CSV table of C-alpha atoms and ligand atoms in Angstrom, one decimal:
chain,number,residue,atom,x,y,z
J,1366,UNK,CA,-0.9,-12.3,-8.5
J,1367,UNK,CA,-2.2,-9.1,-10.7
J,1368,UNK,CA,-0.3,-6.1,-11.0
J,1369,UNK,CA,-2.1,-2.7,-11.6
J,1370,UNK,CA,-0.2,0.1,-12.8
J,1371,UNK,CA,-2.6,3.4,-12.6
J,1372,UNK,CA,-2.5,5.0,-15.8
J,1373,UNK,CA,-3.6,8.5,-15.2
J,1374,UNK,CA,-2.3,12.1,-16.0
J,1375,UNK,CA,-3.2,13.4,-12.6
J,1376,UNK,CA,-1.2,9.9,-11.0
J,1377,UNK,CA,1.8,10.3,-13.7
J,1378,UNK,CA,2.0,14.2,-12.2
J,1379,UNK,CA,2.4,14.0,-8.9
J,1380,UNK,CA,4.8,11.1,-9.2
J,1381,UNK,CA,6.9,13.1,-11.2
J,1382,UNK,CA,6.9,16.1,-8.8
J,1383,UNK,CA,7.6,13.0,-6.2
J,1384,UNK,CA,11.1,11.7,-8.1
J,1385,UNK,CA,12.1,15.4,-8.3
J,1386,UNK,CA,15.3,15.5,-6.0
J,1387,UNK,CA,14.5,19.5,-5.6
J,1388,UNK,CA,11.1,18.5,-4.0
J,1389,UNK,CA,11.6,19.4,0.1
J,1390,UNK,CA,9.7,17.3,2.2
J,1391,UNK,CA,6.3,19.3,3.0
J,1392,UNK,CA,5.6,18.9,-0.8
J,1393,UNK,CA,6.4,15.3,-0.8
J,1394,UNK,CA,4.0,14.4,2.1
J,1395,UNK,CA,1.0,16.3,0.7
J,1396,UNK,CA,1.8,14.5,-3.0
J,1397,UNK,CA,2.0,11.4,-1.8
J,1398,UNK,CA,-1.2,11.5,0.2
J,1399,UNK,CA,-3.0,12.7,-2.8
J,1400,UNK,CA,-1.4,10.2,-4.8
J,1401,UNK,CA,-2.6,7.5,-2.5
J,1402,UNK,CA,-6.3,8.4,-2.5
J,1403,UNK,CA,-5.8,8.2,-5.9
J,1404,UNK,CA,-4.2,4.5,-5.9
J,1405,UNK,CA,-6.8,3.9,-2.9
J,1406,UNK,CA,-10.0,4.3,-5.5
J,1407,UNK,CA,-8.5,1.9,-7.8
J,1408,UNK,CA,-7.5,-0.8,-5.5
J,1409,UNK,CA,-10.4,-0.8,-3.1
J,1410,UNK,CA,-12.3,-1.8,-6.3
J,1411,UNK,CA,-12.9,-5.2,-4.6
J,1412,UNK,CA,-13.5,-4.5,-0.8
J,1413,UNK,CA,-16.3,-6.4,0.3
J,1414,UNK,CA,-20.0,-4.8,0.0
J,1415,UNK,CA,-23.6,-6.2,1.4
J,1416,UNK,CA,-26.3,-4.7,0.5
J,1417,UNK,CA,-28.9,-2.9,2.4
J,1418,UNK,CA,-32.3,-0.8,1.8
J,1419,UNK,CA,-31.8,3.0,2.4
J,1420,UNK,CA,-35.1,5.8,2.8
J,1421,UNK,CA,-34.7,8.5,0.6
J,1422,UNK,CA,-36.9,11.3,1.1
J,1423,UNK,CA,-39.2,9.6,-1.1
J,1424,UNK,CA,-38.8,6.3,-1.5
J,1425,UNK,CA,-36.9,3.4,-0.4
J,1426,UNK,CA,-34.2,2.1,-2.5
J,1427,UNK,CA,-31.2,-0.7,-2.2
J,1428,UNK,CA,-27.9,0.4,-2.0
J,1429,UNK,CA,-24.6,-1.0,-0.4
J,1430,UNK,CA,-22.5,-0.7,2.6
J,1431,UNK,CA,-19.2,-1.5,3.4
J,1432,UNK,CA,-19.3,-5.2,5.0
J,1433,UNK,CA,-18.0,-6.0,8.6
J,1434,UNK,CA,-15.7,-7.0,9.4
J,1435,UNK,CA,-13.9,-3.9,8.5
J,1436,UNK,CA,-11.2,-3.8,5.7
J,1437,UNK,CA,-7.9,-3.5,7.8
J,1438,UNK,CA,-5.1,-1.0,6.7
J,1439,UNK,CA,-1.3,-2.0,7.8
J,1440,UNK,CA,0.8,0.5,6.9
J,1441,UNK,CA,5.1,-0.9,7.5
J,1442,UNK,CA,6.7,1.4,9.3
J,1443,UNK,CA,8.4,4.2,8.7
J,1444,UNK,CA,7.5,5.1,5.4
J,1445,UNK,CA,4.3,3.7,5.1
J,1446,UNK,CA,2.7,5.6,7.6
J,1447,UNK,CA,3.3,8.6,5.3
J,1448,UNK,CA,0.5,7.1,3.0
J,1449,UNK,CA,-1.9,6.1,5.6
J,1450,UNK,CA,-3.8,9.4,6.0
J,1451,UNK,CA,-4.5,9.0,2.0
J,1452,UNK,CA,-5.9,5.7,2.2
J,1453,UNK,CA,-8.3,6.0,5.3
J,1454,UNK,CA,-9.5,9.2,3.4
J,1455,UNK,CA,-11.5,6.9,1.4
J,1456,UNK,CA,-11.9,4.3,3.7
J,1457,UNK,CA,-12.8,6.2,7.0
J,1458,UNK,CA,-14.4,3.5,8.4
J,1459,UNK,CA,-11.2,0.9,8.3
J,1460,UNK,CA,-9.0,-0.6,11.1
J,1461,UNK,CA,-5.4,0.4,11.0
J,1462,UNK,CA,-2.7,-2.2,12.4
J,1463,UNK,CA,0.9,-1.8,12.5
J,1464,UNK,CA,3.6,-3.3,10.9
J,1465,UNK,CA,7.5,-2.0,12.0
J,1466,UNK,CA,9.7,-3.8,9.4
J,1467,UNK,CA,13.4,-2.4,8.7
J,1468,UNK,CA,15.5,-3.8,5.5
J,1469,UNK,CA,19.3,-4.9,6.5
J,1470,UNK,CA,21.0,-2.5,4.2
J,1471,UNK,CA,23.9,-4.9,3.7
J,1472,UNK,CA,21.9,-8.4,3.3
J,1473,UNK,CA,18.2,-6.5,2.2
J,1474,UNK,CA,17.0,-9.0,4.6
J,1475,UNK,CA,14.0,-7.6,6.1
J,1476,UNK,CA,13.0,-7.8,10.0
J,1477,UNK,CA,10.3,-7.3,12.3
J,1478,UNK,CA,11.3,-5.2,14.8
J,1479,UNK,CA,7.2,-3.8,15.7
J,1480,UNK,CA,3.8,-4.9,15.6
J,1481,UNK,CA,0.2,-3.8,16.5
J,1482,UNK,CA,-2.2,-6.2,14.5
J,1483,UNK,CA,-5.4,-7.9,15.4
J,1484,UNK,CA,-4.3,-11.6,16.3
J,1485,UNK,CA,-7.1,-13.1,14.3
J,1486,UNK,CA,-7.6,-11.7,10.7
J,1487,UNK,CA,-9.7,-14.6,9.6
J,1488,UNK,CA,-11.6,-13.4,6.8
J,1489,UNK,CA,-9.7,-10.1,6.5
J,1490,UNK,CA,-9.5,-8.2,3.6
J,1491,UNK,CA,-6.4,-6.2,4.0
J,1492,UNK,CA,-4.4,-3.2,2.5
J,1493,UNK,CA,-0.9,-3.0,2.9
J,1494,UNK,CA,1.0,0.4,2.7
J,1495,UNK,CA,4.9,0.4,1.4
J,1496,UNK,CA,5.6,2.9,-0.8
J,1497,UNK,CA,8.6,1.0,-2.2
J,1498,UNK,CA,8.6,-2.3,-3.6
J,1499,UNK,CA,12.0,-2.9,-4.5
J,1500,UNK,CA,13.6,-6.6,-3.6
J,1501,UNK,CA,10.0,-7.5,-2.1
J,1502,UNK,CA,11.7,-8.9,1.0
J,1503,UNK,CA,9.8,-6.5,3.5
J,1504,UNK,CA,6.1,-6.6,1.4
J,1505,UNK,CA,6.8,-10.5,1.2
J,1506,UNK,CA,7.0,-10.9,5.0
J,1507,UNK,CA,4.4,-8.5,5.8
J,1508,UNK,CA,1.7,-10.1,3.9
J,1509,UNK,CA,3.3,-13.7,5.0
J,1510,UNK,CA,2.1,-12.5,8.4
J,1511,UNK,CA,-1.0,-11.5,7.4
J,1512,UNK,CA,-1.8,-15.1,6.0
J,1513,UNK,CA,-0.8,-16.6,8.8
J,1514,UNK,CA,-3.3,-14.8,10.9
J,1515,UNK,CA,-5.7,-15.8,9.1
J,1516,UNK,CA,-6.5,-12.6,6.2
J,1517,UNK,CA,-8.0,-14.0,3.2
J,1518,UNK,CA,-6.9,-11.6,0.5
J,1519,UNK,CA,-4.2,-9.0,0.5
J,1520,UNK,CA,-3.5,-6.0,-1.4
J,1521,UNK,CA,-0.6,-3.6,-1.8
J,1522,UNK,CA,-0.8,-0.3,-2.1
J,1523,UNK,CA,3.1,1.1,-3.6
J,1524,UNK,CA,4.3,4.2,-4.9
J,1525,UNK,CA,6.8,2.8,-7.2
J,1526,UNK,CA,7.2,-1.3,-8.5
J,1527,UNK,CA,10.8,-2.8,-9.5
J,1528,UNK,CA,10.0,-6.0,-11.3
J,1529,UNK,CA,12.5,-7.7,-9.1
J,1530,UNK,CA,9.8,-6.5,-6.4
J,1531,UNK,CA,7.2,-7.6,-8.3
J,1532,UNK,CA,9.2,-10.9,-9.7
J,1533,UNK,CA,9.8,-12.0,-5.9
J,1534,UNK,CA,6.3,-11.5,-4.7
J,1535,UNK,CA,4.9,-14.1,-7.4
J,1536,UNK,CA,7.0,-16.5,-6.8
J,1537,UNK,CA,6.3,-17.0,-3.0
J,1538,UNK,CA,2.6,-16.8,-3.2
J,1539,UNK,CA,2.3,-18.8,-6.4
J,1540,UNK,CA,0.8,-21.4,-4.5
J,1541,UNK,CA,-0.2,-20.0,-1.5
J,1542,UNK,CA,-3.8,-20.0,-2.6
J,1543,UNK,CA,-4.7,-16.8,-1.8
J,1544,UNK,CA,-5.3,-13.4,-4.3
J,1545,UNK,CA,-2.6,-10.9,-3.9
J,1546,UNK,CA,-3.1,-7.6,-5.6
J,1547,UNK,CA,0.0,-4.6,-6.1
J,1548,UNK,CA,-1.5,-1.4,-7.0
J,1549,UNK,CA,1.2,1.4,-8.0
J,1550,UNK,CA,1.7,4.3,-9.9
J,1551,UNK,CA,4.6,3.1,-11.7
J,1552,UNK,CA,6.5,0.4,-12.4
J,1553,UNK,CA,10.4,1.5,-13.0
J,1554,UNK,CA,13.4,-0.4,-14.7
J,1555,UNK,CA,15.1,-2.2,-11.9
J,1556,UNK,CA,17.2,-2.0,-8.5
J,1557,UNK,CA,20.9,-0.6,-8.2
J,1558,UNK,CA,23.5,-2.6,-6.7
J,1559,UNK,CA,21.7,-1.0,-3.8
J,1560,UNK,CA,19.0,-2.4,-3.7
J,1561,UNK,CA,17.4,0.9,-4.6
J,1562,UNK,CA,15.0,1.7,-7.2
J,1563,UNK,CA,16.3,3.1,-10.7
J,1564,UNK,CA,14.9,5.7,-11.5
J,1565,UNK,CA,13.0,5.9,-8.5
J,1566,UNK,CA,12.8,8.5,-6.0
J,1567,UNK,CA,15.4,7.9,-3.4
J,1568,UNK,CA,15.0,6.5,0.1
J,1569,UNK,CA,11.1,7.1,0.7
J,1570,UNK,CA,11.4,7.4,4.6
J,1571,UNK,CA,14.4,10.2,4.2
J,1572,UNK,CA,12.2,11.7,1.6
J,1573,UNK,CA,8.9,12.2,4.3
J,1574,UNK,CA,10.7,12.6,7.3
J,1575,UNK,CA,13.9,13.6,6.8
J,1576,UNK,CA,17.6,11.4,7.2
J,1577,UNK,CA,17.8,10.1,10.6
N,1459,LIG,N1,13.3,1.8,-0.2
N,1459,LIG,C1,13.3,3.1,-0.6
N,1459,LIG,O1,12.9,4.0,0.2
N,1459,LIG,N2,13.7,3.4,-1.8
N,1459,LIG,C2,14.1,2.5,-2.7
N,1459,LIG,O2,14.4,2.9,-3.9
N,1459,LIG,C3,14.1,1.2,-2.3
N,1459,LIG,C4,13.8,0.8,-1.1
């Protein structure tokens, strides 16, 4: 598994304004959307291309194209879908599934409780959206389900990274045979008793949309 950790003023500013408890929720959306474009450039550094010969208005010239099919973008429910206008930004021309996943706040077991997916991802390169990867339990079993439809590589896309998170992702796909990628902004100490990220930013789904 690889592990990126954007290192970038413009990253390491909005996530600060992010963690900011006295940030109200308007502010948090539009920063986090930014901030995912910005994660978005780094980790679509590998989407698949084919090349193809363009006319300029002079000559013609090779270039590349995106390749079909399409890169699919799952953001898990609730909070990921606050990062999913940020990602398709740059990749306007994706598929979107859905992924409805809720942590059991007493176990941290996570459970499927929604899905809209294609049922054949064979040869899927896929982006999954969770802004929090603290146990891992909910990333782990989203991209399980990706595998087992068939995707061939998977990549995360987090606003913050425990390393119990990150810890718990490499050890289930160690041998799974397939390349995993986790692209964040930051990667923070560890998880509470909680299960919450320290320092972290507080419940991510409160945090967009308000305590329900
Ligand atoms: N989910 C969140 O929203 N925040 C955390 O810190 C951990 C899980």
């Amino acid at each position: 598994m690889e592990t990126l950790v954007v290192d970038h003023p413009l990253v390491a500013h909005k996530l600060t304004t992010l963690r900011d408890v006295r940030t109200d929720s308007p502010t948090f959306r539009r920063l986090a959307d930014e901030l995912v474009t910005l994660l978005a450039y780094e980790a679509t550094r590998d989407v698949r291309v084919s090349e193809v010969t363009v006319e300029t208005p002079l000559t013609p010239t090779r270039g590349v194209r995106l390749s079909r099919p399409a890169p699919l973008v799952v953001p898990i429910l609730r909070a990921g879908l606050g990062m999913l206008d940020g990602m398709v930004r740059l990749l306007p021309t994706a598929e979107v599934g859905f992924l409805g996943m809720i942590r059991n706040e007493e176990t941290l077991a996570a459970s499927t409780y929604a899905t809209r997916l294609p049922e054949d991802l064979s040869g899927r390169q896929c982006y999954v959206l969770d802004p929090m990867l603290a146990t891992g339990g909910t990333l782990a079993a989203a991209i399980q389900y990706l595998f087992d439809r068939g995707a061939v590589d998977v990549t995360a896309i987090c606003l913050l990274a425990a390393p119990e998170g990150l810890a718990h992702l490499a050890a289930t796909f160690e041998n799974s045979g397939h390349p995993i990628r986790v692209v964040t902004a930051g990667l923070d100490e560890r998880l509470n008793e909680n299960g919450y990220i320290l320092p972290g930013l507080g419940d991510a789904g409160d945090r967009l949309y308000g305590v329900v």
